[in-house]
Tab-separated table of C-alpha atoms and ligand atoms in Angstrom:
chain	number	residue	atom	x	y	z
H	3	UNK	CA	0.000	0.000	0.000
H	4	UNK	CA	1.193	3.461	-1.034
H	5	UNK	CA	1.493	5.382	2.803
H	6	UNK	CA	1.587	8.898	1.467
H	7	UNK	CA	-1.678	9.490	-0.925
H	8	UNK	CA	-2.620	12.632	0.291
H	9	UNK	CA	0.824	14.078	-0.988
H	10	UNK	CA	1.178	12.829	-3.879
H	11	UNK	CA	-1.676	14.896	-5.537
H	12	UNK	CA	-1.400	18.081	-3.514
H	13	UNK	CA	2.496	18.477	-4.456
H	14	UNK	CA	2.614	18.311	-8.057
H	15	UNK	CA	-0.504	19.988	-8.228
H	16	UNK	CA	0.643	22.740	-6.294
H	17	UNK	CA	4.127	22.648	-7.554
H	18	UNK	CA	3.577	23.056	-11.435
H	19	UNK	CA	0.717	25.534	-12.557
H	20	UNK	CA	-1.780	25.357	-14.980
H	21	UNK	CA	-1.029	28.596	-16.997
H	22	UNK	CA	2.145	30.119	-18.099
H	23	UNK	CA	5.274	28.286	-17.040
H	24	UNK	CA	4.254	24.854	-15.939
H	25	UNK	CA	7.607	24.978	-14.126
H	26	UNK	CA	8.501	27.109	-10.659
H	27	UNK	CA	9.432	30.410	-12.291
H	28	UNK	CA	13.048	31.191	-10.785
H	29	UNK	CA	12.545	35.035	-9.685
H	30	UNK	CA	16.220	35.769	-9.834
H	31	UNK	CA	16.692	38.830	-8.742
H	32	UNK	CA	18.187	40.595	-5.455
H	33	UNK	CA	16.111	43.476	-5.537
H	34	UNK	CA	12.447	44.704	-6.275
H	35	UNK	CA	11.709	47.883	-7.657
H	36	UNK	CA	9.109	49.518	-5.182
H	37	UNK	CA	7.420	51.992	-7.855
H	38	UNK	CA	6.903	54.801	-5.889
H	39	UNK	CA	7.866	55.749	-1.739
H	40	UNK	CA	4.060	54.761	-0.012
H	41	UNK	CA	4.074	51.280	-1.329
H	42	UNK	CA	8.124	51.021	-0.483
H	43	UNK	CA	6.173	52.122	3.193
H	44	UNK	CA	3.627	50.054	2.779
H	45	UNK	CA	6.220	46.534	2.106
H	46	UNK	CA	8.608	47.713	5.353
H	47	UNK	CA	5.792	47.988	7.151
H	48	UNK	CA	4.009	44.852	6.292
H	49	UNK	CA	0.950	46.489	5.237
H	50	UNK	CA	1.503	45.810	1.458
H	51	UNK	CA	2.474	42.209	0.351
H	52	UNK	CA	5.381	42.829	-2.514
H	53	UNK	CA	9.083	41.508	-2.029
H	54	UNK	CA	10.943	43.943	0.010
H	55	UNK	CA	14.612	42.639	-0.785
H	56	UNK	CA	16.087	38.417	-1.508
H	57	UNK	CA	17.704	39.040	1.921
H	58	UNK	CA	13.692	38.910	3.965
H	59	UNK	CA	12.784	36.092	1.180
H	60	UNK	CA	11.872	36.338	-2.836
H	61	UNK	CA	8.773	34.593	-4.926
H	62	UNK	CA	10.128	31.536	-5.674
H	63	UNK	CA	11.214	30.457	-1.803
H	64	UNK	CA	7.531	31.766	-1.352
H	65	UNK	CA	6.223	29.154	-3.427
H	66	UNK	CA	8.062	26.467	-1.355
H	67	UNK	CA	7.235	27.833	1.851
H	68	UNK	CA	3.538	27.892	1.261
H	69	UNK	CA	3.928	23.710	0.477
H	70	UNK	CA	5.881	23.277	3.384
H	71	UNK	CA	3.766	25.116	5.984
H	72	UNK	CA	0.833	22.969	4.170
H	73	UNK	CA	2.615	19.948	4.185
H	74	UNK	CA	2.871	20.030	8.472
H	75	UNK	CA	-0.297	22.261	8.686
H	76	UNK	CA	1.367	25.321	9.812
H	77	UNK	CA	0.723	28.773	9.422
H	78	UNK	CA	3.663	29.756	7.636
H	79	UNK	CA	7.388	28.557	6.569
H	80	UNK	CA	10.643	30.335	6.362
H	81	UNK	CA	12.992	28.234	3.348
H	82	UNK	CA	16.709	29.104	4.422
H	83	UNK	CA	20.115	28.719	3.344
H	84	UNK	CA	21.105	25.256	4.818
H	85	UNK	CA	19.252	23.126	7.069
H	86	UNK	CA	21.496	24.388	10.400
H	87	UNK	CA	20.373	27.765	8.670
H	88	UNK	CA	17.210	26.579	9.678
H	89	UNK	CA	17.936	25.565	13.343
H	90	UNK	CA	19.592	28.427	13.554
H	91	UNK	CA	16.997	30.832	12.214
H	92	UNK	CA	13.987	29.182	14.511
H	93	UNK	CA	16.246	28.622	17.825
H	94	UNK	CA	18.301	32.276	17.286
H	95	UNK	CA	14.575	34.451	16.867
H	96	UNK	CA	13.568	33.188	20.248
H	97	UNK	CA	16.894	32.904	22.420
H	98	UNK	CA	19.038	35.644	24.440
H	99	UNK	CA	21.802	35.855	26.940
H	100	UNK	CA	21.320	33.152	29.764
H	101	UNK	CA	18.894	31.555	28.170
H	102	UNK	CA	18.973	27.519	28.816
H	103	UNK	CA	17.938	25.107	26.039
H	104	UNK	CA	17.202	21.351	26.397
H	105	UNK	CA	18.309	18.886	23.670
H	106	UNK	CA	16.716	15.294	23.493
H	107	UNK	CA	18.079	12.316	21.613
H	108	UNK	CA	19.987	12.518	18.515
H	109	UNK	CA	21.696	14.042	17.316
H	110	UNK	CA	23.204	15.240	14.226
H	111	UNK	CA	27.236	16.558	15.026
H	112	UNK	CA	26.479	19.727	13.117
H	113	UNK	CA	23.391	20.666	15.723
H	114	UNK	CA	25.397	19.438	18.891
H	115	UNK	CA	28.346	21.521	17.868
H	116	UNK	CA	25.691	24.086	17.473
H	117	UNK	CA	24.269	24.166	20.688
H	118	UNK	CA	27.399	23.045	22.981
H	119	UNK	CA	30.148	25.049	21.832
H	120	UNK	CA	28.720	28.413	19.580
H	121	UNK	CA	25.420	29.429	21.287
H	122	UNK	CA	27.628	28.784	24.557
H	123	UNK	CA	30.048	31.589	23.198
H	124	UNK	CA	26.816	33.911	23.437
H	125	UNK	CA	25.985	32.605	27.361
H	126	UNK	CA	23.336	30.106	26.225
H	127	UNK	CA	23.993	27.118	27.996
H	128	UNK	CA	22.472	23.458	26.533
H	129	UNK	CA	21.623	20.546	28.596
H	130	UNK	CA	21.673	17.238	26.986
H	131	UNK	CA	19.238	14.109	27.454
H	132	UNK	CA	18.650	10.629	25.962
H	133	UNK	CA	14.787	10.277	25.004
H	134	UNK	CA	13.518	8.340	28.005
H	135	UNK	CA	15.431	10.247	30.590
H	136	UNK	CA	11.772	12.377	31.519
H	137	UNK	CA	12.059	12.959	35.100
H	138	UNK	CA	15.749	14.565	33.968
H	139	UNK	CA	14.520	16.420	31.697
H	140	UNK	CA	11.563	17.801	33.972
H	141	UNK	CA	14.097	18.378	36.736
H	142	UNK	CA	15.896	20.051	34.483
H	143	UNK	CA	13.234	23.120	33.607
H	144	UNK	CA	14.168	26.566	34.986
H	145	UNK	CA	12.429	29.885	34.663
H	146	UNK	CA	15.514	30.514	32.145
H	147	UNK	CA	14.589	27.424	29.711
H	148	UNK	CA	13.383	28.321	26.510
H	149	UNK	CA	13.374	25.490	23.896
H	150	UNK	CA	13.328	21.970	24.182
H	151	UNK	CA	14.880	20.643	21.046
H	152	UNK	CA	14.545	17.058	19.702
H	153	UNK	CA	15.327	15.109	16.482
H	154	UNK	CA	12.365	13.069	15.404
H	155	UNK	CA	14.851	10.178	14.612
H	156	UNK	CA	18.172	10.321	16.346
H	157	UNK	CA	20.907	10.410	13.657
H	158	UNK	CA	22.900	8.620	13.993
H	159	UNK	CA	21.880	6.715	16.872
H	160	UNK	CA	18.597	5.627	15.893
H	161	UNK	CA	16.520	6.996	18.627
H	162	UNK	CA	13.324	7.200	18.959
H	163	UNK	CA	11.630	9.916	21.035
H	164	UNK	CA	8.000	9.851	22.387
H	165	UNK	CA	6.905	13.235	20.834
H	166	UNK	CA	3.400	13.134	22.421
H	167	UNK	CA	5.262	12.739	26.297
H	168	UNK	CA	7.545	15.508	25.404
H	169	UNK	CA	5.244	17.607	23.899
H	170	UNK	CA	2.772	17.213	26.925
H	171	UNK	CA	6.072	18.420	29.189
H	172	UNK	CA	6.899	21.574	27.316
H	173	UNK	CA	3.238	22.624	27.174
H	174	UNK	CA	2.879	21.768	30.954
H	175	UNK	CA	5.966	24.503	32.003
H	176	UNK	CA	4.872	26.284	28.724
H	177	UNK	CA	8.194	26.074	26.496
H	178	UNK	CA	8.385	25.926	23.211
H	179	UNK	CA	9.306	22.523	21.593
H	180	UNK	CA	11.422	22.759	18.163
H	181	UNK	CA	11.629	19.418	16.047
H	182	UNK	CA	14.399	18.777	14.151
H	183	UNK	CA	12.004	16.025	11.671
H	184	UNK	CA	14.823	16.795	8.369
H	185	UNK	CA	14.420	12.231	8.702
H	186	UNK	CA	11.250	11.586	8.510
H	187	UNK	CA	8.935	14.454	7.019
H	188	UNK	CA	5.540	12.956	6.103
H	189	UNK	CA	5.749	10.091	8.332
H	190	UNK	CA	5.504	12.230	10.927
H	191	UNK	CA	3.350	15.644	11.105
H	192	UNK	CA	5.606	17.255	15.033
H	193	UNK	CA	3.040	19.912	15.035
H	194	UNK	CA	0.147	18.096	14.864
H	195	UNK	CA	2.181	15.718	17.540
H	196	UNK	CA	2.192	19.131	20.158
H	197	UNK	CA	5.487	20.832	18.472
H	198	UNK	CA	5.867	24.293	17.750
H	199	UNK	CA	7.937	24.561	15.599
H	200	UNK	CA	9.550	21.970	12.852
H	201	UNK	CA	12.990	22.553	11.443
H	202	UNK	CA	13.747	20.516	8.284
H	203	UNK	CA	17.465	20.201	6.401
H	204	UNK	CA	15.743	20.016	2.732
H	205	UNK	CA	19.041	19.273	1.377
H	206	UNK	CA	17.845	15.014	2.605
H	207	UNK	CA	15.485	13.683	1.665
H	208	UNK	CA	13.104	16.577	0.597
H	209	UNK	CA	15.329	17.205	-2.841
H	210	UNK	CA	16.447	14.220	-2.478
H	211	UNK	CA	19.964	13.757	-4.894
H	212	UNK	CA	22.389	15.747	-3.590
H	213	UNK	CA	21.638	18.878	-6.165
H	214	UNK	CA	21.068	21.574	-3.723
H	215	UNK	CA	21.606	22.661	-0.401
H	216	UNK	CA	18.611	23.842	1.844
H	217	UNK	CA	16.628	24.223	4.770
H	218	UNK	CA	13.248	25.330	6.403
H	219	UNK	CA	11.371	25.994	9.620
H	220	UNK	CA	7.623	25.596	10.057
H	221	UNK	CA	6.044	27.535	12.392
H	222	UNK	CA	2.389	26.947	13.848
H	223	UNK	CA	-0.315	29.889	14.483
H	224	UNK	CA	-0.385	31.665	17.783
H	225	UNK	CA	-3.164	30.523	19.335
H	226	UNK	CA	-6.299	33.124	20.448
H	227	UNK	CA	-6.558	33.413	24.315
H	228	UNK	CA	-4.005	31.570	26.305
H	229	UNK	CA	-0.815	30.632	24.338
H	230	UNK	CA	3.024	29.522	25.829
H	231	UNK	CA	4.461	32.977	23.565
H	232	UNK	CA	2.172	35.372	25.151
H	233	UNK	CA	3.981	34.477	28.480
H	234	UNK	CA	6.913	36.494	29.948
H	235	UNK	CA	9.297	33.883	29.386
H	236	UNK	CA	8.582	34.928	25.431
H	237	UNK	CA	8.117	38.261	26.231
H	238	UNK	CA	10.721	39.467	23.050
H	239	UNK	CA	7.883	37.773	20.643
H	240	UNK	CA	5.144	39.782	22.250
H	241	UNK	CA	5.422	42.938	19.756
H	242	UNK	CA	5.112	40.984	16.883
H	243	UNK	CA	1.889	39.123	18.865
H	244	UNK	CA	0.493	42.448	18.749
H	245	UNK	CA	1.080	43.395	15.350
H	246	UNK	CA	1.013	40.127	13.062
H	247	UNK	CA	-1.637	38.440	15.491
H	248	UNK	CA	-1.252	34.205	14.404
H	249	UNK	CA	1.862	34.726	12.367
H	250	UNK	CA	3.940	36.590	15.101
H	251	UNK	CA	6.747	33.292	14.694
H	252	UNK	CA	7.364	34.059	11.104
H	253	UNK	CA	7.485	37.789	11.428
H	254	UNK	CA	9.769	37.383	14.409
H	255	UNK	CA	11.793	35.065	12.682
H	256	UNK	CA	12.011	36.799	9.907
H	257	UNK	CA	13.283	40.003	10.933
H	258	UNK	CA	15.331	38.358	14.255
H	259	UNK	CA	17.039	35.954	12.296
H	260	UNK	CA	16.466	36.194	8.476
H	261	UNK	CA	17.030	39.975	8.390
H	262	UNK	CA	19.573	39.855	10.934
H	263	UNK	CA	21.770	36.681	10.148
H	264	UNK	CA	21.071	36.520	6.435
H	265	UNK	CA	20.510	32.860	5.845
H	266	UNK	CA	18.237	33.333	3.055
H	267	UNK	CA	16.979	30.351	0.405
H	268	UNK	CA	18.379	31.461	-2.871
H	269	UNK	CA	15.658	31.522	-6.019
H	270	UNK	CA	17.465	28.759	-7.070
H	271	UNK	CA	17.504	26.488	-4.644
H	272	UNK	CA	14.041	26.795	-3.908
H	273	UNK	CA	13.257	26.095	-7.620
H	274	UNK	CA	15.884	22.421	-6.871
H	275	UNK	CA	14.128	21.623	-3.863
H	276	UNK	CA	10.654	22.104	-5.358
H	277	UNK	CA	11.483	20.004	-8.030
H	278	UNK	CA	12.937	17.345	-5.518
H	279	UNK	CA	9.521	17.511	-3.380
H	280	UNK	CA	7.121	16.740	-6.297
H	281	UNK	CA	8.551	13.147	-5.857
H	282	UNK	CA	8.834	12.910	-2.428
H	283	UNK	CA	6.020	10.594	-1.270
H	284	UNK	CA	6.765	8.211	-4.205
H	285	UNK	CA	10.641	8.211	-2.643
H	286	UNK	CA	9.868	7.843	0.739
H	287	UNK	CA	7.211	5.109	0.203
H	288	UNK	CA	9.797	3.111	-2.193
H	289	UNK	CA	12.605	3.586	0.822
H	290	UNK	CA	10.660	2.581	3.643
H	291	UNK	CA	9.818	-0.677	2.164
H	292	UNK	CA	12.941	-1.078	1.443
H	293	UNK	CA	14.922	-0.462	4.589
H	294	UNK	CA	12.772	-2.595	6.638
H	295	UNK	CA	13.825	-5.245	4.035
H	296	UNK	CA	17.504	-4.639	3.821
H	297	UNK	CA	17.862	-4.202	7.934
H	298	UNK	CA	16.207	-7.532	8.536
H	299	UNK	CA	18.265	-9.533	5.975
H	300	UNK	CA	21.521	-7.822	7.293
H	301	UNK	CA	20.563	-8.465	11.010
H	302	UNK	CA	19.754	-12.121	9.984
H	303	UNK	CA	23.517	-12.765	8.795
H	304	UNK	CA	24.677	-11.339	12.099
H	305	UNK	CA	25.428	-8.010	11.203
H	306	UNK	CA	25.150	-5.498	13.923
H	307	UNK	CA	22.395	-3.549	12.171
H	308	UNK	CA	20.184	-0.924	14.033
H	309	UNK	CA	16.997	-0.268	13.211
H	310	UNK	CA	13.859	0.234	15.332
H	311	UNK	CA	12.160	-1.909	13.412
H	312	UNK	CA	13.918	-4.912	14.762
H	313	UNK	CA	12.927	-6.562	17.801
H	314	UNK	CA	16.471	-6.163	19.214
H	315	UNK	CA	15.849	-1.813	19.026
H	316	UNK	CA	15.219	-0.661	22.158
H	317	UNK	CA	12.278	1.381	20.819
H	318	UNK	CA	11.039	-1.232	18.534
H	319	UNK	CA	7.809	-1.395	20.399
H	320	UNK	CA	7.322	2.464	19.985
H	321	UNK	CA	8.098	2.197	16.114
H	322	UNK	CA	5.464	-0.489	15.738
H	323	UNK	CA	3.167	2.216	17.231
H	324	UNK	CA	3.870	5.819	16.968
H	325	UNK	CA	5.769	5.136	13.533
H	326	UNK	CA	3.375	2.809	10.905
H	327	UNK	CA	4.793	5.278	8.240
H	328	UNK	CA	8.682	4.349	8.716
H	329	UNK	CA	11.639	6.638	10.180
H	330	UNK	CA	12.970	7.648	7.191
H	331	UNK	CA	16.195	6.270	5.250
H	332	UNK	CA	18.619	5.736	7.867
H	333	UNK	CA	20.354	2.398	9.235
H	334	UNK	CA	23.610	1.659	10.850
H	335	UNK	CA	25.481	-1.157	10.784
H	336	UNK	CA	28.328	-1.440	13.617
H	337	UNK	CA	31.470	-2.890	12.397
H	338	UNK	CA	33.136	-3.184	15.504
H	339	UNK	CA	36.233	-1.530	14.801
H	340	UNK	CA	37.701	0.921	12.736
H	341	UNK	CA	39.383	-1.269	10.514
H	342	UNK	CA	36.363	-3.340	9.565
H	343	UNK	CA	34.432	-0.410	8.861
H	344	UNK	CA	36.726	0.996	6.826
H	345	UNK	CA	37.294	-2.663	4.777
H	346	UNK	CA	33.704	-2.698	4.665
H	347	UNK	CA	33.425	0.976	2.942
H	348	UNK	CA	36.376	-0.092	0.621
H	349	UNK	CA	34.575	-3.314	-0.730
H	350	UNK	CA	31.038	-1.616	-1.188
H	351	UNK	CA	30.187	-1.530	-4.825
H	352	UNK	CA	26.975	0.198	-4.394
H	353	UNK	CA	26.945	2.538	-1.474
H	354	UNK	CA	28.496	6.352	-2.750
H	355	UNK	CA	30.509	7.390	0.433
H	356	UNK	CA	29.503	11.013	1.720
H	357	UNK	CA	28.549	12.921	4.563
H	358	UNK	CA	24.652	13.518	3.169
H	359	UNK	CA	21.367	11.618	3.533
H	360	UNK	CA	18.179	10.961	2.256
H	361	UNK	CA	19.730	11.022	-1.719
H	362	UNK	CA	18.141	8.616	-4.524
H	363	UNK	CA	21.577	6.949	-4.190
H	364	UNK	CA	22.441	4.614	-1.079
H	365	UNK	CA	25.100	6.693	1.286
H	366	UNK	CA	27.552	5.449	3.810
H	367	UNK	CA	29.927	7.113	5.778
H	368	UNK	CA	32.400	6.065	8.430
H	369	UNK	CA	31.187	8.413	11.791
H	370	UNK	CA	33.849	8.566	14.512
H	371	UNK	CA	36.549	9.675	11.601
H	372	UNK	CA	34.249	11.900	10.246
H	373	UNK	CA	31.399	13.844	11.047
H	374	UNK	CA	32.404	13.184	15.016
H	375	UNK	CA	35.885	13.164	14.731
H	376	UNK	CA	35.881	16.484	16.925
H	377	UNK	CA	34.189	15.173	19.558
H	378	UNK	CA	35.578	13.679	22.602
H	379	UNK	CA	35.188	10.021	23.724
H	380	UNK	CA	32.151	11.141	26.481
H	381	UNK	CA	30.009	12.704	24.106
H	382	UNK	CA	30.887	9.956	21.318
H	383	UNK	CA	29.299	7.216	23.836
H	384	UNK	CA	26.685	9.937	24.539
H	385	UNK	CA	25.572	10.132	21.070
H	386	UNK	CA	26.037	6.388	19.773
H	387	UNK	CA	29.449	6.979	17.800
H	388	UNK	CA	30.948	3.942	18.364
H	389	UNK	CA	34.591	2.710	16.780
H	390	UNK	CA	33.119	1.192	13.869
H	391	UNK	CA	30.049	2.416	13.433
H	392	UNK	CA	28.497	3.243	9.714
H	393	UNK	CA	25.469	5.299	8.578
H	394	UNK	CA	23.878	4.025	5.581
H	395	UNK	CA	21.017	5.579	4.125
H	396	UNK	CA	19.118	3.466	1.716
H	397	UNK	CA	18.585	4.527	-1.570
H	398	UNK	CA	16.172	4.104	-4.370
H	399	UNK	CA	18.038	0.613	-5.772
H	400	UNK	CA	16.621	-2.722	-5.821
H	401	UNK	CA	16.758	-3.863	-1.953
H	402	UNK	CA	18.283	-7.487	-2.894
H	403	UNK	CA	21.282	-5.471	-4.543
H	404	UNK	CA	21.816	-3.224	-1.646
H	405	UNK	CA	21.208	-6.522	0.337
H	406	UNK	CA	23.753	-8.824	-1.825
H	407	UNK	CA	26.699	-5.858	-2.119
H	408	UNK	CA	26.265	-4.985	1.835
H	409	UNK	CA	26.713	-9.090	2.475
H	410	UNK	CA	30.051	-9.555	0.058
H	411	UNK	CA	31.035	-5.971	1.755
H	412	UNK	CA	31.321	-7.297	5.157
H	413	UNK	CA	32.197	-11.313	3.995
H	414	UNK	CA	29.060	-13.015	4.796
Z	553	LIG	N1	19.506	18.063	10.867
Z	553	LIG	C1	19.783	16.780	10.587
Z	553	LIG	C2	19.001	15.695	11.274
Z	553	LIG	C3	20.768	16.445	9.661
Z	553	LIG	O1	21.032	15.167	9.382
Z	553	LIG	C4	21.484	17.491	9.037
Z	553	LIG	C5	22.528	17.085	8.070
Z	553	LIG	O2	23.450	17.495	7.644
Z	553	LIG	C6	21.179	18.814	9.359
Z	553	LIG	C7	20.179	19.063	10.271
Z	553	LIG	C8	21.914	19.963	8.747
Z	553	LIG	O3	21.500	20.154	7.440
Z	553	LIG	P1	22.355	20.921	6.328
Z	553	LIG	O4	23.524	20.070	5.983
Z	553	LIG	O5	21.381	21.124	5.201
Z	553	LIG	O6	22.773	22.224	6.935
């Protein structure tokens, strides 16, 4: 059965028009001529809705936006620069000096850097947590905390966070909840799941071959009567409350972080990315399928494969239940040591070896000696980085191939 129906129509038929260019049209252009000075008052001051500059956003990244804040039933997107653009943009519009933050699960090396060594250098201090550490976590909650922060899918380790349980946490102290869901988008809808906001790296699986670099953040509506921003804790977001009503998180996003940092979606990129999302739900359907496939056949010729959907996952119950749609493309299979992984890597005909994910193509990469190489041993065993541990994510090939070149790439 095809898991993703609903998309399948609504993309391309909000992707591609019916008149004119069938295609995105690529606005490429930096700047917008205003006409004359009350409308150029008018776009500063929101009042009139015309590009203003590429910097706050052009028609093309528009075009992607609207699909995206459809696609998790939000009330607006921002497309960025990069998907850490993205974290970036949604964590950097809400945080100040002394600020805490609380990371769950995961995560990705680029966000951990993120959070434990720059937004540090600006006196915002991170604490870390594995996904079933709750009482932790709750103890953890000061009057300074202002995000909790969780991948949907722990990459690389595989983790699987209750969103519901978190989500009823943040909303009992009233903080906001950012998910990171770049792995599994459609499978999993975080706002609908009690997130606020959802941060995606569309450079994955979203495009989907490795053309383009990108990244967005989905933001839901503030909420009439009693909502977590009109608190004092979020007391920054409260002018833009009382100007742009439900869509204060974009506006304050956009001119906290977008306007301020700069990491705007180019035209072009937007126009990639578009075309990558049309296909999507066909992609992701084709990939679940298979991974299930390839991780059971692995794990059955005693590879050290982990998966949550094998028994052996510690969260194999809560994938059977919170995750009928998959968790994406991603798999690892623990070598043991350096030396096989690396023989392993050198012996694959099939897998392309890079630091992306989520491409048509199956992708492997070595961890500790790459993306975590930085790290020291503590937060290595913290995130899941063992000696020889690889990250595969499954492409669009014929499972038995990936299946038969993983086998004569390890000697089974
Ligand atoms: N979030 C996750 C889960 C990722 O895997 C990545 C990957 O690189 C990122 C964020 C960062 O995305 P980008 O490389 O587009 O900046």
């Amino acid at each position: 059965m095809h898991r993703f129906e609903e998309f399948t129509t609504r993309f391309v038929q909000s992707i591609g028009k019916k008149e004119g260019p069938v295609s995105p049209v690529i606005t490429q252009s930096a700047s917008f001529g205003y006409g004359d000075p009350e409308t150029a008052e008018g776009i500063f001051d929101g009042s009139i809705k015309q590009p203003l500059y590429a910097r706050m956003g052009n028609p093309t990244s528009a075009q992607l936006e609207q699909i995206l804040a459809d696609m998790d039933g939000g009330a607006g997107a921002i497309a960025t620069s990069s998907g850490m653009a993205a974290t970036t943009l949604a964590t950097m519009s809400l945080l100040k000096l002394d600020d805490e933050v609380i990371s769950i699960g995961g995560l990705f090396g680029g966000t951990y850097s993120f959070f434990s060594e720059t937004l540090s250098r600006f006196g915002v201090t991170t604490f870390f947590f594995d996904v079933e550490e709750y009482a932790s976590i709750e103890a953890a909650i000061t009057e300074q905390t202002k995000i909790i922060f969780l991948e949907s899918v722990g990459n690389p380790n595989m983790r699987l966070p209750d969103i519901h349980a978190i989500a009823e946490i943040a909303d009992r102290h009233g903080i906001v909840l950012i998910v990171d869901n770049t792995i599994t988008p459609l499978s999993l809808s975080p706002l609908k799941m009690g997130a606020d906001i959802v941060v995606y790296s569309t450079t994955k699986i979203i495009s989907g071959n490795s053309s383009v670099l990108g990244g967005a953040a989905v933001f839901r509506a503030i909420k009439e009567g009693d909502d977590k921003f009109k608190t004092v804790r979020y007391k920054e977001v409260h002018k833009f409350i009382d100007k742009m009503g439900k869509m204060a998180l974009i506006a304050n996003a956009r001119k906290r972080a977008m306007r301020d940092f700069g990491m705007s979606a180019s035209a072009f990129s937007s126009y990639l990315t578009m075309l990558g999302l049309e296909t999507l739900p066909l992609r992701m359907n084709r990939i679940i399928e298979s991974i299930e496939k390839v991780a059971a056949a692995l794990d059955a010729k005693g590879l050290h494969i982990n998966h949550p959907s094998l028994p052996s996952h510690p969260q194999y119950l809560r994938y059977k239940e919170l995750f009928a749609q998959g968790c994406g493309t991603l798999l690892t299979i623990d070598m043991q040591t350096q030396e096989e992984a690396y023989a392993f890597l050198r012996k694959t005909k099939l897998a392309t070896i890079t630091a992306n994910i989520g491409d048509s193509r199956t992708l492997a990469l070595h961890m500790a000696s790459t993306i975590y190489s930085d790290f020291d041993d503590p937060t290595r065993e913290f995130l899941g980085i063992t000696p020889g541990l690889i990250r595969i994510s499954i492409g669009l090939e014929n499972p038995d191939d990936i299946i038969d070149d993983f086998l004569q790439a390890s000697g089974r």
